[in-house]
mmCIF file of C-alpha atoms in Angstrom:
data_model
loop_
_atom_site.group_PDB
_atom_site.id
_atom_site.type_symbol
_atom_site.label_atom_id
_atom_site.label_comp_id
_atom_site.label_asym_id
_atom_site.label_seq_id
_atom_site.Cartn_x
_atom_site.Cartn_y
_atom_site.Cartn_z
ATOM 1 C CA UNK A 1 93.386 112.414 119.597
ATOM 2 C CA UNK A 2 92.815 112.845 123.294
ATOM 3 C CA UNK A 3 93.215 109.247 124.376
ATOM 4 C CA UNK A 4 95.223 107.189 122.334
ATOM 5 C CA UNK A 5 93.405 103.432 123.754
ATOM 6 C CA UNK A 6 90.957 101.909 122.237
ATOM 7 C CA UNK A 7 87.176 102.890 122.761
ATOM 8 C CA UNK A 8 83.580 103.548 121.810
ATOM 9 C CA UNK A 9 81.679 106.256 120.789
ATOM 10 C CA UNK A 10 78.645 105.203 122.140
ATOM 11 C CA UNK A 11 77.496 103.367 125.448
ATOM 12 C CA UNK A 12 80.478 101.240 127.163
ATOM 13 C CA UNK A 13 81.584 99.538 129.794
ATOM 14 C CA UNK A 14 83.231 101.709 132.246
ATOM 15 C CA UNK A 15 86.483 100.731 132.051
ATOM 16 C CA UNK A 16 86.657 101.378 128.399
ATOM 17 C CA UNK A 17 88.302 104.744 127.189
ATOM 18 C CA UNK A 18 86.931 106.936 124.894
ATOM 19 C CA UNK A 19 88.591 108.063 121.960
ATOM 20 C CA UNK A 20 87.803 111.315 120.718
ATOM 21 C CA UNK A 21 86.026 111.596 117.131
ATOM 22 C CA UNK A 22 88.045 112.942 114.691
ATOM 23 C CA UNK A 23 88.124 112.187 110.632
ATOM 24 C CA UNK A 24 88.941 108.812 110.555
ATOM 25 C CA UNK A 25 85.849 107.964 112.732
ATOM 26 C CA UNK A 26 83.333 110.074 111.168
ATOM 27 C CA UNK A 27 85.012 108.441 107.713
ATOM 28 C CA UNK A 28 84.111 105.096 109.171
ATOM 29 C CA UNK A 29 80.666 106.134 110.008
ATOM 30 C CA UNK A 30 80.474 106.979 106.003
ATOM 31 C CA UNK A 31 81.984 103.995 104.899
ATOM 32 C CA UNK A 32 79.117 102.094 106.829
ATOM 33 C CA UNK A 33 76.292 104.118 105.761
ATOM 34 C CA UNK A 34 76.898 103.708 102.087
ATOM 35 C CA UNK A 35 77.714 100.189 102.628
ATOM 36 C CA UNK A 36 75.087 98.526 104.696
ATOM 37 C CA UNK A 37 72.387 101.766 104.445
ATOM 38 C CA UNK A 38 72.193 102.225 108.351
ATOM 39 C CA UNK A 39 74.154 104.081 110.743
ATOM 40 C CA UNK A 40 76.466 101.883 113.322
ATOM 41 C CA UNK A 41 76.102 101.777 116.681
ATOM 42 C CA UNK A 42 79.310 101.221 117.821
ATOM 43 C CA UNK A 43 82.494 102.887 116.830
ATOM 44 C CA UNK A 44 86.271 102.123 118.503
ATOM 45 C CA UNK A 45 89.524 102.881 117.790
ATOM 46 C CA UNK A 46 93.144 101.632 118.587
ATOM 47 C CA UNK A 47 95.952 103.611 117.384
ATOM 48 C CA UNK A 48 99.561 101.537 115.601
ATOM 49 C CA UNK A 49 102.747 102.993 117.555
ATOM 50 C CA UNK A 50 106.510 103.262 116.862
ATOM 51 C CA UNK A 51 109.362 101.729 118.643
ATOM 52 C CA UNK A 52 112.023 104.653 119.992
ATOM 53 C CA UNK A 53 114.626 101.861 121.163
ATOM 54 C CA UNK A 54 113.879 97.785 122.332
ATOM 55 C CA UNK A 55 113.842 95.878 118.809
ATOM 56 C CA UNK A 56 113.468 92.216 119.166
ATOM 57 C CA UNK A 57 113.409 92.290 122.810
ATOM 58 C CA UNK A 58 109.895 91.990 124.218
ATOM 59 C CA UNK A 59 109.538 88.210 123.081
ATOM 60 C CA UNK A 60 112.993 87.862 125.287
ATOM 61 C CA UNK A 61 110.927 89.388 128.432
ATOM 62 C CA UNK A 62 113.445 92.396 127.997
ATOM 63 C CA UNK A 63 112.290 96.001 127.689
ATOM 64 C CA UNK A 64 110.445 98.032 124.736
ATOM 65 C CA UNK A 65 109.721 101.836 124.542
ATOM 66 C CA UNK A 66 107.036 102.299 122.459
ATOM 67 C CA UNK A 67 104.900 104.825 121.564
ATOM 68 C CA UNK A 68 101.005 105.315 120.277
ATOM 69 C CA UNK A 69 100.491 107.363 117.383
ATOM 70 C CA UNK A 70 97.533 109.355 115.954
ATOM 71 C CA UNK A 71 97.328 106.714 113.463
ATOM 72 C CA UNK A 72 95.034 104.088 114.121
ATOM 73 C CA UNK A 73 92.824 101.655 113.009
ATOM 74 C CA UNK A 74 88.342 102.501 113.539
ATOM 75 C CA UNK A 75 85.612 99.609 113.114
ATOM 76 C CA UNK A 76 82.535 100.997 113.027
ATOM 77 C CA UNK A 77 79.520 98.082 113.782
ATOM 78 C CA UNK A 78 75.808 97.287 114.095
ATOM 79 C CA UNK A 79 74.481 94.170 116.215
ATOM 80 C CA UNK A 80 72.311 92.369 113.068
ATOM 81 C CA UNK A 81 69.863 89.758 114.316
ATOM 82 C CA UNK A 82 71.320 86.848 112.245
ATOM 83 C CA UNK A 83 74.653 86.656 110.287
ATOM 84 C CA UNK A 84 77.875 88.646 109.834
ATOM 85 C CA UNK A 85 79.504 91.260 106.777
ATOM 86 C CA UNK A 86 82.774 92.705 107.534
ATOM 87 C CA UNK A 87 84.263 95.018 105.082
ATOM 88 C CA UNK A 88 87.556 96.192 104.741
ATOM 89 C CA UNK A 89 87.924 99.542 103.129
ATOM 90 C CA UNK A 90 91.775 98.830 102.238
ATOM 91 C CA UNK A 91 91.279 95.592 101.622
ATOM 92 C CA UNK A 92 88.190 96.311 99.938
ATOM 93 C CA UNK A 93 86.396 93.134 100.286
ATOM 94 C CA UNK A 94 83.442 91.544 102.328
ATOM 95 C CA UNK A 95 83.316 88.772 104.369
ATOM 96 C CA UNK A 96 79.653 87.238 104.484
ATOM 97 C CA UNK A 97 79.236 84.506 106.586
ATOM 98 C CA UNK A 98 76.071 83.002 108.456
ATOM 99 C CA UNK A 99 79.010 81.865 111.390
ATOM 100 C CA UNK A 100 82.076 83.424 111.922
ATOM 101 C CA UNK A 101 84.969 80.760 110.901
ATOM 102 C CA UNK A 102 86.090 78.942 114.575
ATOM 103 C CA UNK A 103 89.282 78.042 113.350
ATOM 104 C CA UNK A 104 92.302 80.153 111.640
ATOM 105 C CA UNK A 105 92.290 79.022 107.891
ATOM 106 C CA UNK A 106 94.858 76.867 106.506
ATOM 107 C CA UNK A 107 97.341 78.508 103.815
ATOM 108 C CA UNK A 108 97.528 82.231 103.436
ATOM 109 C CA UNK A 109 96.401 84.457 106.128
ATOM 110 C CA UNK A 110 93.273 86.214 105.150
ATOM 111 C CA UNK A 111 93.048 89.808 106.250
ATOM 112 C CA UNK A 112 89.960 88.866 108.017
ATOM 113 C CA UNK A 113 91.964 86.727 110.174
ATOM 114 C CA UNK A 114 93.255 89.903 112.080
ATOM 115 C CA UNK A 115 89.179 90.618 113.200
ATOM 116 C CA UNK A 116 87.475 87.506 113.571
ATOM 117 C CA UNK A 117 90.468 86.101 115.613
ATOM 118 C CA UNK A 118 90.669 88.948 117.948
ATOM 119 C CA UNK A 119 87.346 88.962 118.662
ATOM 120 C CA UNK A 120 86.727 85.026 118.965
ATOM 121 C CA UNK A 121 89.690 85.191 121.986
ATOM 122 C CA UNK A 122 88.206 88.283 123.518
ATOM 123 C CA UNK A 123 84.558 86.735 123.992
ATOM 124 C CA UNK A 124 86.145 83.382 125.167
ATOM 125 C CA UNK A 125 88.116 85.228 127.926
ATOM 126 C CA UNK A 126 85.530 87.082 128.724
ATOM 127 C CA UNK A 127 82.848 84.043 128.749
ATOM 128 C CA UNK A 128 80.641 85.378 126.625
ATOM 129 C CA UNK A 129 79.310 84.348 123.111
ATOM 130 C CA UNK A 130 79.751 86.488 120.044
ATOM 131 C CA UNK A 131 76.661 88.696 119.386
ATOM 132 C CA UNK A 132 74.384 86.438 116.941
ATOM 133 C CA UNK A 133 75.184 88.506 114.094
ATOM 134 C CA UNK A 134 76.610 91.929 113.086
ATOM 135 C CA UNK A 135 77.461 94.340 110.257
ATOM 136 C CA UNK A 136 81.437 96.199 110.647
ATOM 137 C CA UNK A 137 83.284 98.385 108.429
ATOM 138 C CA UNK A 138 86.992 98.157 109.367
ATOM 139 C CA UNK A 139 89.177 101.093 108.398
ATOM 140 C CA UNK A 140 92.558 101.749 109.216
ATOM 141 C CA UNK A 141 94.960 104.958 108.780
ATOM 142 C CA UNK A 142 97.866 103.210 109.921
ATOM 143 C CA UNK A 143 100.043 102.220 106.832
ATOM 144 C CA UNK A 144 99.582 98.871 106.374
ATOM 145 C CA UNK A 145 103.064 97.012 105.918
ATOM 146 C CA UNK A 146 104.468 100.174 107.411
ATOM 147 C CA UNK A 147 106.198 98.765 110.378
ATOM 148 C CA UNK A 148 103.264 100.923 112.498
ATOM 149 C CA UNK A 149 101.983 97.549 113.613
ATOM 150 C CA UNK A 150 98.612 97.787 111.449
ATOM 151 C CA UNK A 151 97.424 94.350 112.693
ATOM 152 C CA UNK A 152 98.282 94.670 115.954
ATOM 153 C CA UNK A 153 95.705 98.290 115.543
ATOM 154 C CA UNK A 154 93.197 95.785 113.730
ATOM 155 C CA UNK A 155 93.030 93.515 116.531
ATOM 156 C CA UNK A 156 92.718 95.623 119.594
ATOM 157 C CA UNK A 157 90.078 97.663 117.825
ATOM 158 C CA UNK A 158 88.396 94.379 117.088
ATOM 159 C CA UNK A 159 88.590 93.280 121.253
ATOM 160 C CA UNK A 160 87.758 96.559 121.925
ATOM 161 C CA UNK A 161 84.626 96.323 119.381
ATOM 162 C CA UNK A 162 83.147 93.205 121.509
ATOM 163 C CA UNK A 163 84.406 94.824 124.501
ATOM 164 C CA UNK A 164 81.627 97.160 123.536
ATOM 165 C CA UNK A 165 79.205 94.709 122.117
ATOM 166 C CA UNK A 166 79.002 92.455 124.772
ATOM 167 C CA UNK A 167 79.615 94.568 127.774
ATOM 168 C CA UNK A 168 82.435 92.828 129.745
ATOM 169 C CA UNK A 169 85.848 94.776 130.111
ATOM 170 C CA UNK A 170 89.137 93.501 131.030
ATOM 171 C CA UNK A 171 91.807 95.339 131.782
ATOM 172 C CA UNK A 172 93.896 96.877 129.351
ATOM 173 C CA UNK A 173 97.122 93.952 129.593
ATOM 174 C CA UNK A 174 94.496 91.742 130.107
ATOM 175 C CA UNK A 175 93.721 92.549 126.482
ATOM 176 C CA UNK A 176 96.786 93.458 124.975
ATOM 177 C CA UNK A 177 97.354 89.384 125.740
ATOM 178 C CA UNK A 178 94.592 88.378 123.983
ATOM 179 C CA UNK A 179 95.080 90.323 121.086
ATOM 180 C CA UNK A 180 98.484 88.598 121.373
ATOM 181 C CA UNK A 181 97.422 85.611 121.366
ATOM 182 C CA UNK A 182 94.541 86.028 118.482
ATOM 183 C CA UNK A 183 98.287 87.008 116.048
ATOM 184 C CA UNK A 184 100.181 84.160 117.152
ATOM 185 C CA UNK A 185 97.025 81.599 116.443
ATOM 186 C CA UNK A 186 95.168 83.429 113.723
ATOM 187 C CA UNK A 187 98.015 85.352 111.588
ATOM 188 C CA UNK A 188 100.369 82.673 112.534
ATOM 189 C CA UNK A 189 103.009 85.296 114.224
ATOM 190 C CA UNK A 190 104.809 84.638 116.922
ATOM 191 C CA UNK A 191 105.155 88.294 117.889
ATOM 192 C CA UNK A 192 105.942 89.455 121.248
ATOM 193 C CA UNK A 193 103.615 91.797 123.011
ATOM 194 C CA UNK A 194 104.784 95.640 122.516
ATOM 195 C CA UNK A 195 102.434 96.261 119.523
ATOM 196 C CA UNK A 196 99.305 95.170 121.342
ATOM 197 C CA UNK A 197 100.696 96.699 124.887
ATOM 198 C CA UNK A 198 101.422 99.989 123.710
ATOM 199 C CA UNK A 199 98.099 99.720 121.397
ATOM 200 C CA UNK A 200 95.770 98.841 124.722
ATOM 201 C CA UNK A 201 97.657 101.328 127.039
ATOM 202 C CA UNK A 202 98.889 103.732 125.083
ATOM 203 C CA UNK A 203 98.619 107.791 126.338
ATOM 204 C CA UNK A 204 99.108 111.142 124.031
ATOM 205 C CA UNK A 205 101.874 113.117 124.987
ATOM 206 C CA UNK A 206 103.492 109.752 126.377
ATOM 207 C CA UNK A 207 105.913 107.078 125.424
ATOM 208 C CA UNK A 208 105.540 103.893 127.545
ATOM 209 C CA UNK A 209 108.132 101.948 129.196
ATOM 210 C CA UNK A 210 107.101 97.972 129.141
ATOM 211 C CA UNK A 211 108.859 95.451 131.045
ATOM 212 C CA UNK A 212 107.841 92.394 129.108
ATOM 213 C CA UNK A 213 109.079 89.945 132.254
ATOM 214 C CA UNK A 214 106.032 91.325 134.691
ATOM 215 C CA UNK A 215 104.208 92.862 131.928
ATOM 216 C CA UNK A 216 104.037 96.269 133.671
ATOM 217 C CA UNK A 217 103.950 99.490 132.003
ATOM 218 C CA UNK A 218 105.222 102.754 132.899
ATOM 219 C CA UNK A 219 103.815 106.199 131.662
ATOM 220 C CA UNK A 220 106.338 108.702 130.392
ATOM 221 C CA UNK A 221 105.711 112.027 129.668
ATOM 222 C CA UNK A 222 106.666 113.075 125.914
ATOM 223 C CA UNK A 223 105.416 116.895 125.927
ATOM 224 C CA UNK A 224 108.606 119.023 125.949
ATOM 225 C CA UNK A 225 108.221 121.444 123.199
ATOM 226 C CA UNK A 226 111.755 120.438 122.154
ATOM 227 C CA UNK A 227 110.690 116.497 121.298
ATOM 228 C CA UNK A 228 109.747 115.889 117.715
ATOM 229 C CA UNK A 229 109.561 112.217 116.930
ATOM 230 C CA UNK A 230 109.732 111.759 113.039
ATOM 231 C CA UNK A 231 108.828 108.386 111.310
ATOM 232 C CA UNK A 232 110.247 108.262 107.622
ATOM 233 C CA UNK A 233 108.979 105.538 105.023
ATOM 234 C CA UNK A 234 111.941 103.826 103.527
ATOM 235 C CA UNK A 235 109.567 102.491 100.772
ATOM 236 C CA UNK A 236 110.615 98.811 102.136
ATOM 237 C CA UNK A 237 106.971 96.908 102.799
ATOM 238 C CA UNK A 238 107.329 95.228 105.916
ATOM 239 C CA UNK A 239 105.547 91.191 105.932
ATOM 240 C CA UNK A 240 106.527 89.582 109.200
ATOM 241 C CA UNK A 241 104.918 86.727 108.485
ATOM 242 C CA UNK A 242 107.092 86.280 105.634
ATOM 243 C CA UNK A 243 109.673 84.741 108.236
ATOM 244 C CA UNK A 244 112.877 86.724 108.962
ATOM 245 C CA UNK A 245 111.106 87.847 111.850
ATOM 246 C CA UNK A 246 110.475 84.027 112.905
ATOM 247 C CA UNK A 247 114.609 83.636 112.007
ATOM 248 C CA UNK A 248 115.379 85.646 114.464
ATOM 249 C CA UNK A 249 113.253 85.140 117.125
ATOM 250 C CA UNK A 250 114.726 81.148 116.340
ATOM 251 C CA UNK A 251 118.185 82.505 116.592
ATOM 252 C CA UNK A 252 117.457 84.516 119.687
ATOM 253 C CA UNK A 253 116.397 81.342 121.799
ATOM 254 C CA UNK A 254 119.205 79.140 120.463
ATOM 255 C CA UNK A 255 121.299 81.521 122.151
ATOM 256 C CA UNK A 256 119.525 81.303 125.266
ATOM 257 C CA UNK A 257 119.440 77.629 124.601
ATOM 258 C CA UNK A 258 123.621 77.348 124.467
ATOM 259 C CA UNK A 259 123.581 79.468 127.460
ATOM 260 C CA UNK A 260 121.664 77.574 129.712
ATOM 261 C CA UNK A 261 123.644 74.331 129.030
ATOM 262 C CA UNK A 262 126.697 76.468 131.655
ATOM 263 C CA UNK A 263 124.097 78.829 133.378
ATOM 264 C CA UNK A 264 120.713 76.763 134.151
ATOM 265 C CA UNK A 265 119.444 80.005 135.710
ATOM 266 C CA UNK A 266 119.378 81.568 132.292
ATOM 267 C CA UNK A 267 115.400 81.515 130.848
ATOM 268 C CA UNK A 268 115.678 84.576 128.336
ATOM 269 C CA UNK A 269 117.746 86.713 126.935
ATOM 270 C CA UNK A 270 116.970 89.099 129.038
ATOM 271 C CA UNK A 271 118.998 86.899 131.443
ATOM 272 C CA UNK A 272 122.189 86.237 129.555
ATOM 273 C CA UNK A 273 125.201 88.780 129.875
ATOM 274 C CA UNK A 274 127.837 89.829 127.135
ATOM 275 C CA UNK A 275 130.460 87.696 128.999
ATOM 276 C CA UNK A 276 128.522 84.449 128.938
ATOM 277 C CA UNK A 277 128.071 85.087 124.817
ATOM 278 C CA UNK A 278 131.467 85.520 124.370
ATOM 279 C CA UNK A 279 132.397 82.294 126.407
ATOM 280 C CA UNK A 280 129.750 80.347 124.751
ATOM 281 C CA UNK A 281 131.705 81.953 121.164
ATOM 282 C CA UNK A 282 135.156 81.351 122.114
ATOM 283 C CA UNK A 283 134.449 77.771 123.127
ATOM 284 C CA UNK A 284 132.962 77.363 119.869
ATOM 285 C CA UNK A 285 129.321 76.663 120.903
ATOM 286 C CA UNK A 286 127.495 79.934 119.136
ATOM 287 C CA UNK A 287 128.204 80.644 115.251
ATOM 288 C CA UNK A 288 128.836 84.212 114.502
ATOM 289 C CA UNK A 289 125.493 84.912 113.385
ATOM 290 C CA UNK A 290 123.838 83.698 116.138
ATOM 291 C CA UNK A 291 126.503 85.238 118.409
ATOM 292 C CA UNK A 292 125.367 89.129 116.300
ATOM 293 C CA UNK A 293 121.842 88.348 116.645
ATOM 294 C CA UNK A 294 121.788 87.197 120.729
ATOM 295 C CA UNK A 295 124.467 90.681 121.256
ATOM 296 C CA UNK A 296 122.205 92.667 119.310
#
């Protein structure tokens, strides 16, 4: 791919960037053809990344280094004049409503969560209604339960879809937090904001430095012919949802919690020195898991 962020292939706002066709599009074009016998008239993608070092830190306003990868998720979509289909090729299954659902659902999180979600907090931060009605095929490359942040792919591409649809950009953070903010309310994950970050900004041939405090990203070049980067599947399915993930994050600002009771200053981990754990843990305050976790 030429640029990794999510984009259209067809008219756009001007701020949006255009990611070159390749398979995966052109699959997605298929995939809607068969499906709803018309072409689409809209077709984005938003690529799933890798972490090189940073793990559990961007919810602590610490630092991530992420990078995009060639991977990514494609919706392909047609503006209908009444009512909505949206089929998932993995999933493979439909949702056919006259109204998108306003509210996550109770229970389980539905895979559809991921789109409608992303694209309800897009058009409301945008102020703009959702288009009356539309057929999308959503179709992702990016492993799903990989650890290649598949949603976080799934909802930028679904922003970036009524980016497209509606005509309004935002800028690329901008939508990285709302994409953010459609997986803590519609998935029910409290995740930080490196997936959707490095999914929104995201270059080829560069990693990207995030400082999760002021929410500024720096480029850095990754083209040495020397630099292979090689993701291996351990076979383990990763479910965040499933609520280590929420564990630690729990652990993480208990720490900070203990801290602050001797250092008021103290907000995040990001904050809190090796010396000020190791007080808190020889005074007895942090247990020894906690005390691994917060050092970690």
């Amino acid at each position: 791919m030429g640029n990794l962020m999510g984009g259209s292939t067809g008219d756009k706002p001007e701020s949006t960037k255009v990611v070159a066709p390749d398979g995966a599009c052109e699959e997605a074009i298929a995939v809607f053809k068969d499906k709803f016998k018309s072409a689409p008239t809209i077709v984005v993608a938003a690529p799933g990344r890798v972490n090189m070092i940073g793990e559990h830190t961007d919810y602590q306003e610490g630092f991530v280094f992420p990078i995009a990868l060639d991977r990514k998720c494609v919706i392909a979509l047609a503006p209908t004049s009444k009512g909505y289909r949206i089929y998932s090729r993995e999933v493979k299954d439909t949702l056919q409503v006259d109204t998108l659902p306003e509210q996550p659902q109770d229970g389980d999180v539905p895979w559809w969560s991921y789109v409608v979600g992303a694209m309800r907090i897009y058009c409301d931060a945008v102020k703009k209604p959702l288009p009356e009605g539309f057929d999308a095929v959503v179709l992702t490359t990016v492993p799903l339960g990989g650890g290649l942040s598949s949603s976080a792919a799934v909802e930028v591409a679904s922003a970036t879809a009524m980016e497209v649809a509606v005509g309004v950009s935002m800028a690329p953070m901008e939508k990285a937090v709302c994409c953010q903010k459609a997986e803590h309310e519609w998935a029910k994950m409290p995740c930080g904001l490196m997936d959707q970050a490095i999914s929104c900004c995201g270059r080829a041939k560069h990693a990207m430095l995030l400082d999760c405090r002021s929410k500024q990203p720096s480029l850095v070049p990754m083209e040495a012919d020397d630099i292979d980067v090689l993701i291996i599947d351990s076979a383990v399915r990763h479910a965040l949802v499933d609520g280590a993930y929420s564990t630690r994050k729990n652990q993480c600002q208990k720490a900070v919690e203990i801290v602050q009771k001797k250092h008021p200053k103290v907000t995040m981990l990001r904050d809190v020195t090796l010396a000020m754990l190791e007080d808190a843990k020889a005074a007895g305050e942090i247990d020894d898991e906690t005390f691994r976790r917060a050092s970690h």
